[in-house]
Coordinates of C-alpha atoms in Angstrom, one line a residue:
M266 CA -49.4 -10.2 -49.2
T267 CA -51.3 -7.1 -47.5
L268 CA -51.6 -3.6 -48.9
K269 CA -48.7 -1.9 -47.2
G270 CA -46.5 -5.0 -49.3
F271 CA -47.9 -4.8 -51.6
A272 CA -47.0 -1.0 -52.0
L273 CA -43.9 -1.7 -51.3
L274 CA -43.6 -4.2 -54.2
I275 CA -44.7 -1.2 -56.4
C276 CA -42.2 1.0 -55.2
V277 CA -39.3 -1.3 -55.8
W278 CA -40.5 -2.1 -59.3
L279 CA -40.6 1.7 -60.1
F280 CA -37.7 3.3 -58.3
P281 CA -34.8 2.2 -61.4
L282 CA -37.9 3.8 -63.2
V283 CA -37.3 6.8 -61.4
L284 CA -32.9 6.0 -61.0
A285 CA -33.2 6.1 -65.0
A286 CA -35.3 9.2 -65.4
A287 CA -33.8 11.5 -62.7
P288 CA -30.1 10.0 -61.9
P289 CA -28.5 10.0 -58.5
P290 CA -26.4 13.4 -57.4
T291 CA -22.4 12.9 -56.9
V292 CA -19.6 15.1 -55.5
S293 CA -16.4 14.6 -55.9
A294 CA -13.9 12.9 -53.5
T295 CA -11.6 15.9 -52.7
S296 CA -7.9 15.5 -51.2
G297 CA -6.9 16.5 -47.2
S298 CA -5.6 14.3 -44.7
W299 CA -7.6 12.9 -41.3
S300 CA -5.7 11.3 -38.5
A301 CA -6.5 8.7 -36.2
E302 CA -8.2 9.5 -33.0
T303 CA -8.2 6.5 -29.9
R304 CA -9.1 7.2 -26.2
A305 CA -7.5 4.5 -23.7
Y306 CA -7.1 4.1 -19.8
A307 CA -3.7 5.4 -18.1
R308 CA -2.7 4.4 -14.6
V309 CA -0.7 7.2 -13.1
S310 CA 2.4 7.1 -11.1
A311 CA 4.5 9.8 -8.8
G312 CA 6.9 10.9 -11.0
Q313 CA 9.8 11.6 -8.3
E314 CA 9.1 10.0 -5.0
A315 CA 12.3 9.3 -1.9
V316 CA 12.2 7.7 1.1
M317 CA 14.9 9.5 2.6
S318 CA 17.4 8.2 5.4
L319 CA 21.5 9.5 6.3
P320 CA 24.4 7.0 5.9
F321 CA 25.4 7.8 9.6
A322 CA 23.6 7.7 12.4
A323 CA 22.5 10.9 14.4
Q324 CA 19.8 12.2 16.7
V325 CA 16.6 13.9 15.5
L326 CA 16.6 17.5 16.7
A327 CA 14.0 19.0 15.4
V328 CA 11.1 17.7 12.0
K329 CA 10.0 21.4 9.9
V330 CA 7.5 19.4 8.2
Q331 CA 3.9 17.4 8.6
P332 CA 2.1 15.0 6.5
G333 CA 0.4 16.7 4.0
V334 CA 2.9 19.5 3.5
R335 CA 3.9 20.5 0.1
V336 CA 7.5 22.0 -0.2
A337 CA 10.3 23.4 -2.3
A338 CA 13.7 22.1 -3.1
G339 CA 16.2 22.9 -0.7
D340 CA 13.3 23.1 2.1
E341 CA 14.3 22.4 6.1
L342 CA 13.0 18.8 7.1
V343 CA 14.6 17.4 9.7
R344 CA 17.3 18.9 11.9
V345 CA 19.9 16.3 13.4
D346 CA 23.4 16.1 15.5
A347 CA 25.0 13.4 13.7
P348 CA 28.7 12.8 15.6
E349 CA 30.2 11.3 12.5
L350 CA 29.7 14.7 10.3
R351 CA 31.6 16.2 12.9
Q352 CA 34.3 13.8 12.2
R353 CA 34.5 14.2 8.8
L354 CA 34.5 17.9 8.8
A355 CA 37.8 17.3 11.6
D356 CA 39.3 14.6 9.0
W357 CA 38.8 17.6 6.3
Q358 CA 40.2 20.3 8.5
Q359 CA 43.1 17.8 9.5
G360 CA 43.7 16.8 5.4
R361 CA 44.1 20.7 4.9
H362 CA 46.5 21.5 7.3
Q363 CA 48.6 18.8 6.4
L364 CA 48.6 19.8 2.8
E365 CA 49.2 23.1 3.4
L366 CA 52.5 22.1 6.0
A367 CA 53.7 20.1 3.4
R368 CA 53.5 23.0 0.5
Q369 CA 55.3 24.9 2.8
R370 CA 58.2 22.8 3.5
L371 CA 58.4 22.2 -0.4
S372 CA 59.0 25.6 -0.8
V373 CA 61.9 25.5 1.7
L374 CA 63.6 22.6 0.5
T375 CA 63.3 24.3 -2.9
Q376 CA 65.0 27.1 -2.1
A377 CA 67.7 25.6 -0.2
E378 CA 68.2 23.2 -3.7
R379 CA 68.8 26.5 -5.0
E380 CA 71.5 27.7 -2.8
Q381 CA 72.7 23.8 -2.7
A382 CA 71.9 23.6 1.0
V383 CA 69.9 20.1 0.4
T384 CA 70.1 17.7 -2.4
R385 CA 67.8 17.0 -5.0
H386 CA 66.4 14.2 -4.0
E387 CA 65.3 15.9 -0.5
R388 CA 63.7 18.2 -2.6
L389 CA 62.0 15.2 -4.4
L390 CA 61.0 13.7 -1.1
G391 CA 59.3 17.2 -0.6
A392 CA 57.3 17.3 -3.3
Q393 CA 56.2 13.5 -3.1
G394 CA 54.9 14.5 0.7
V395 CA 53.0 17.3 -1.2
A396 CA 51.4 14.5 -3.8
Q397 CA 50.9 12.3 -0.2
A398 CA 48.7 15.6 1.9
Q399 CA 47.0 16.2 -1.8
A400 CA 45.8 12.8 -2.1
G401 CA 44.6 12.5 1.3
A402 CA 42.5 15.9 2.0
R403 CA 41.1 14.8 -1.4
R404 CA 39.8 11.7 0.0
A405 CA 38.9 13.3 3.6
W406 CA 37.0 15.8 1.5
E407 CA 35.3 13.0 -1.0
R408 CA 34.0 11.4 2.3
L409 CA 32.5 14.8 3.7
A410 CA 30.9 15.7 -0.1
A411 CA 29.5 12.1 0.3
D412 CA 27.7 13.0 3.4
L413 CA 26.6 16.3 2.4
D414 CA 24.7 15.1 -0.5
Y415 CA 22.8 12.8 1.7
L416 CA 21.5 15.4 3.4
H417 CA 20.9 16.8 0.0
T418 CA 23.3 20.1 1.2
G419 CA 25.6 21.9 -1.5
A420 CA 28.6 23.1 -1.0
E421 CA 32.1 24.3 -2.3
P422 CA 35.0 23.0 -1.2
E423 CA 36.8 26.9 -1.3
A424 CA 33.6 28.4 0.9
L425 CA 33.1 25.2 3.4
A426 CA 36.2 25.6 4.0
R427 CA 35.8 29.4 4.7
R428 CA 33.3 28.9 6.9
L429 CA 35.4 26.1 8.9
D430 CA 38.2 28.2 9.4
K431 CA 35.5 31.2 11.0
Q432 CA 32.5 28.8 12.4
G433 CA 35.2 26.2 14.2
I434 CA 34.0 22.3 13.5
R435 CA 31.1 22.1 16.0
A436 CA 29.1 25.2 15.3
L437 CA 29.9 23.8 11.2
A438 CA 28.4 20.9 11.7
Q439 CA 25.3 21.9 13.5
A440 CA 24.8 24.0 10.7
L441 CA 25.2 21.6 8.1
G442 CA 23.1 19.0 9.8
V443 CA 19.9 19.7 7.9
L444 CA 17.8 17.8 5.4
R445 CA 16.9 19.2 2.7
A446 CA 14.4 17.9 0.1
P447 CA 15.6 17.4 -3.2
F448 CA 12.8 18.1 -5.1
S449 CA 9.4 20.3 -4.7
G450 CA 7.0 18.5 -3.4
V451 CA 4.5 17.0 -0.6
V452 CA 5.4 15.3 2.7
A453 CA 4.2 11.7 3.0
G454 CA 4.6 11.5 6.3
P455 CA 8.0 11.6 9.0
A456 CA 8.9 9.0 10.7
V457 CA 10.9 10.3 13.0
V458 CA 10.2 13.0 16.1
P459 CA 12.4 15.3 17.9
G460 CA 14.6 13.1 20.4
Q461 CA 14.8 10.3 18.3
Q462 CA 18.1 8.1 18.3
V463 CA 18.3 7.0 14.2
A464 CA 20.5 4.3 13.1
A465 CA 22.3 4.6 9.8
G466 CA 20.0 3.9 7.1
Q467 CA 17.1 4.6 8.8
A468 CA 13.6 6.4 7.1
L469 CA 13.5 9.8 8.3
V470 CA 10.7 11.5 5.1
E471 CA 9.0 10.1 2.4
L472 CA 8.6 12.9 0.1
E473 CA 6.5 12.4 -3.3
S474 CA 7.1 15.0 -6.2
L475 CA 3.4 17.3 -6.9
D476 CA 5.0 18.2 -10.3
Q477 CA 5.7 15.4 -12.3
A478 CA 3.7 12.2 -12.8
Y479 CA 4.1 9.3 -15.0
L480 CA 1.2 7.1 -17.1
E481 CA 1.0 3.6 -17.7
V482 CA -1.3 3.4 -21.0
G483 CA -3.2 -0.2 -21.9
V484 CA -3.3 -0.6 -26.0
A485 CA -4.7 -3.3 -27.7
S486 CA -1.9 -5.1 -30.3
D487 CA -3.9 -4.2 -33.2
A488 CA -3.8 -0.2 -32.2
L489 CA -0.2 0.1 -31.4
D490 CA 0.8 1.3 -34.7
A491 CA -1.3 3.9 -34.4
W492 CA -0.3 5.2 -30.7
Q493 CA 3.0 5.4 -33.0
G494 CA 3.6 9.7 -33.0
G495 CA 1.0 11.7 -32.8
E496 CA -0.1 13.6 -29.1
T497 CA -1.0 12.0 -26.7
V498 CA -3.1 13.8 -24.1
W499 CA -5.1 14.0 -20.7
H500 CA -8.3 16.5 -20.3
S501 CA -7.9 17.7 -17.0
T502 CA -10.3 20.7 -15.5
S503 CA -7.8 24.1 -16.1
G504 CA -7.3 22.0 -20.1
L505 CA -5.3 19.8 -21.9
V506 CA -1.7 18.1 -20.3
I507 CA 0.3 16.8 -23.0
L508 CA 2.0 13.4 -22.2
V509 CA 5.4 13.1 -23.2
P510 CA 6.4 9.4 -24.4
V511 CA 9.2 8.0 -22.7
P512 CA 11.8 5.6 -25.3
A513 CA 11.5 2.3 -24.1
A514 CA 10.1 -0.3 -25.7
P515 CA 5.7 -1.1 -24.6
R516 CA 5.6 -3.9 -22.0
Y517 CA 2.8 -6.1 -22.2
D518 CA 0.5 -7.0 -19.1
P519 CA -0.4 -10.9 -18.7
G520 CA -2.8 -9.8 -16.3
T521 CA -5.1 -7.7 -19.4
G522 CA -3.3 -9.1 -22.1
L523 CA -2.9 -5.1 -22.9
W524 CA 0.7 -3.7 -23.9
L525 CA 1.7 -0.7 -21.8
L526 CA 3.0 2.5 -23.3
R527 CA 4.8 4.8 -21.1
Y528 CA 5.0 8.4 -20.7
S529 CA 5.4 11.3 -18.6
A530 CA 3.7 14.5 -17.6
T531 CA 4.8 17.7 -16.2
S532 CA 1.4 18.3 -13.7
S533 CA 0.8 18.8 -10.5
A534 CA -3.1 18.0 -11.2
L535 CA -2.0 14.5 -12.4
A536 CA 0.7 13.5 -10.2
R537 CA -1.9 14.5 -6.9
R538 CA -3.5 11.7 -8.1
D539 CA -1.1 8.6 -7.7
G540 CA -2.1 5.8 -7.7
D541 CA -5.8 6.7 -10.0
W542 CA -6.7 6.0 -13.3
V543 CA -7.7 8.2 -15.7
R544 CA -8.4 8.0 -19.5
V545 CA -6.7 10.2 -22.1
R546 CA -6.3 10.6 -26.0
H547 CA -4.7 10.2 -28.3
Q548 CA -4.3 12.2 -32.0
G549 CA -2.5 9.7 -34.3
T550 CA -0.1 11.3 -37.6
A551 CA -1.7 13.1 -40.0
C552 CA -2.1 11.0 -43.1
P553 CA -3.7 12.1 -46.7
V554 CA -6.8 11.0 -47.0
L555 CA -10.1 11.6 -49.4
W556 CA -13.4 13.1 -48.0
V557 CA -17.0 12.0 -49.0
P558 CA -19.9 12.5 -47.2
S559 CA -21.1 10.2 -44.5
S560 CA -24.0 9.5 -46.8
A561 CA -21.4 8.5 -49.4
V562 CA -20.1 5.7 -47.5
V563 CA -22.0 2.2 -46.7
A564 CA -22.0 -0.7 -44.6
R565 CA -22.2 -4.2 -45.9
N566 CA -21.2 -7.9 -45.8
G567 CA -18.7 -5.9 -43.3
K568 CA -16.7 -3.7 -45.7
S569 CA -17.5 0.1 -46.1
W570 CA -18.2 0.4 -50.2
C571 CA -18.9 3.4 -52.0
L572 CA -21.3 4.1 -55.5
V573 CA -18.4 5.5 -58.2
K574 CA -19.9 7.0 -61.4
Q575 CA -18.4 5.7 -64.1
G576 CA -19.9 6.8 -68.0
D577 CA -23.7 6.4 -67.4
D578 CA -23.4 3.5 -64.7
F579 CA -22.3 3.2 -61.1
K580 CA -20.1 1.1 -59.8
P581 CA -19.8 -0.1 -56.0
V582 CA -15.9 0.3 -54.7
A583 CA -15.1 -1.6 -51.3
V584 CA -12.8 1.2 -49.5
H585 CA -11.2 1.7 -45.9
V586 CA -12.5 4.5 -44.1
G587 CA -12.0 6.1 -40.8
S588 CA -14.2 7.5 -38.1
P589 CA -16.3 10.5 -39.6
R590 CA -15.7 13.9 -38.5
A591 CA -18.5 16.9 -38.8
G592 CA -20.5 14.1 -41.7
R593 CA -18.0 13.7 -44.3
V594 CA -15.9 10.4 -43.7
P595 CA -12.4 9.6 -44.5
V596 CA -11.6 7.1 -47.2
L597 CA -7.8 6.4 -46.5
D598 CA -7.6 3.6 -49.8
G599 CA -10.3 2.2 -52.8
L600 CA -11.2 5.5 -54.4
A601 CA -9.2 8.0 -57.1
A602 CA -9.0 11.9 -56.2
G603 CA -12.0 13.6 -58.2
A604 CA -13.5 10.2 -58.1
Q605 CA -17.6 11.0 -58.6
V606 CA -19.3 9.6 -55.8
V607 CA -23.4 9.1 -54.9
S608 CA -23.7 11.7 -51.6
E609 CA -27.1 10.5 -52.0
G610 CA -29.9 7.7 -52.0
A611 CA -26.3 4.9 -52.5
Y612 CA -27.6 2.9 -49.2
E613 CA -30.6 2.3 -51.5
L614 CA -28.7 1.8 -54.5
L615 CA -26.1 -0.7 -53.3
Y616 CA -29.5 -2.6 -51.6
R617 CA -31.8 -2.3 -54.6
D618 CA -31.8 -6.6 -54.5
I619 CA -36.1 -6.9 -54.4
K620 CA -34.9 -10.0 -51.9
S621 CA -34.0 -7.9 -49.1
L622 CA -36.3 -5.0 -49.7
I623 CA -39.5 -7.0 -49.8
R624 CA -41.2 -8.0 -46.3
F625 CA -43.9 -9.8 -46.7
E626 CA -46.6 -9.9 -43.9
D627 CA -49.7 -11.9 -43.0

């Protein structure tokens, strides 16, 4: 045995005597709260994406935007001339006129019935004519309103009727023939040029949202419970972006073996990273724990242990712990509040078996 090995043997032999003379220091396990913190990767996708088209054929008069341009909801994108839109306005105008005539006729018949100039049956036929005219005008308006919805042009029938009476069919159709942005975003690319004839359903403009994004976070099956509740965030250069869970069951990805959790976020920085992978952090729901110094917890045989004082002796107790914070370890299970644990030398006490301490050298 070398001199170094012999010295180590003497130290180990004297160690119990030193302990007997000077008991190791202890501290009380203090109550508190702790939440698990985990990190994972998430794939970003644009919150809104629209390829806009019209339900009728039209000629492109002007393209108001270029790829990469940011637009607000309601901004002009493409101006068109659409014969079918003029026809919708004409049908609605005719339906309104027919309704007005049917109402006038019913008014005359009602007065004539009072004067016994017509029968009640004739007056009821007039009322039936009003109902039929109302149904026809309503159908004409619904067809027109559907076309205006594709243009993303909101219009109230009363206000539009006044404009129609004042401007006429052709002028109003020209004013309404504007495809507008349904939401704030960036233009991915117009698919048309001025003068082009487009068919019904043909793509005109592609628009992507800049304000909202969705993220799918890949989580291992044994970590799913830890991701329920708490708060999930993404660290951007300008600060934290809070991710809002989308109420949907986790989706299994056979390619990675992970479960995908879906989140939404209102963040232009995230929306611009469409298709990218970002790292997110999840802070779990706080749970009650007992805090002990990091030096009081020892790993052995795949478990964590604390040495708990019991009378004049110390007993190793298996504990379930979380990740340490600022030199302390949260004990989730295994200790009672107020338990006295060894705060210094716990490792040596637990490993004081001579076979694990002495190393012979040739």
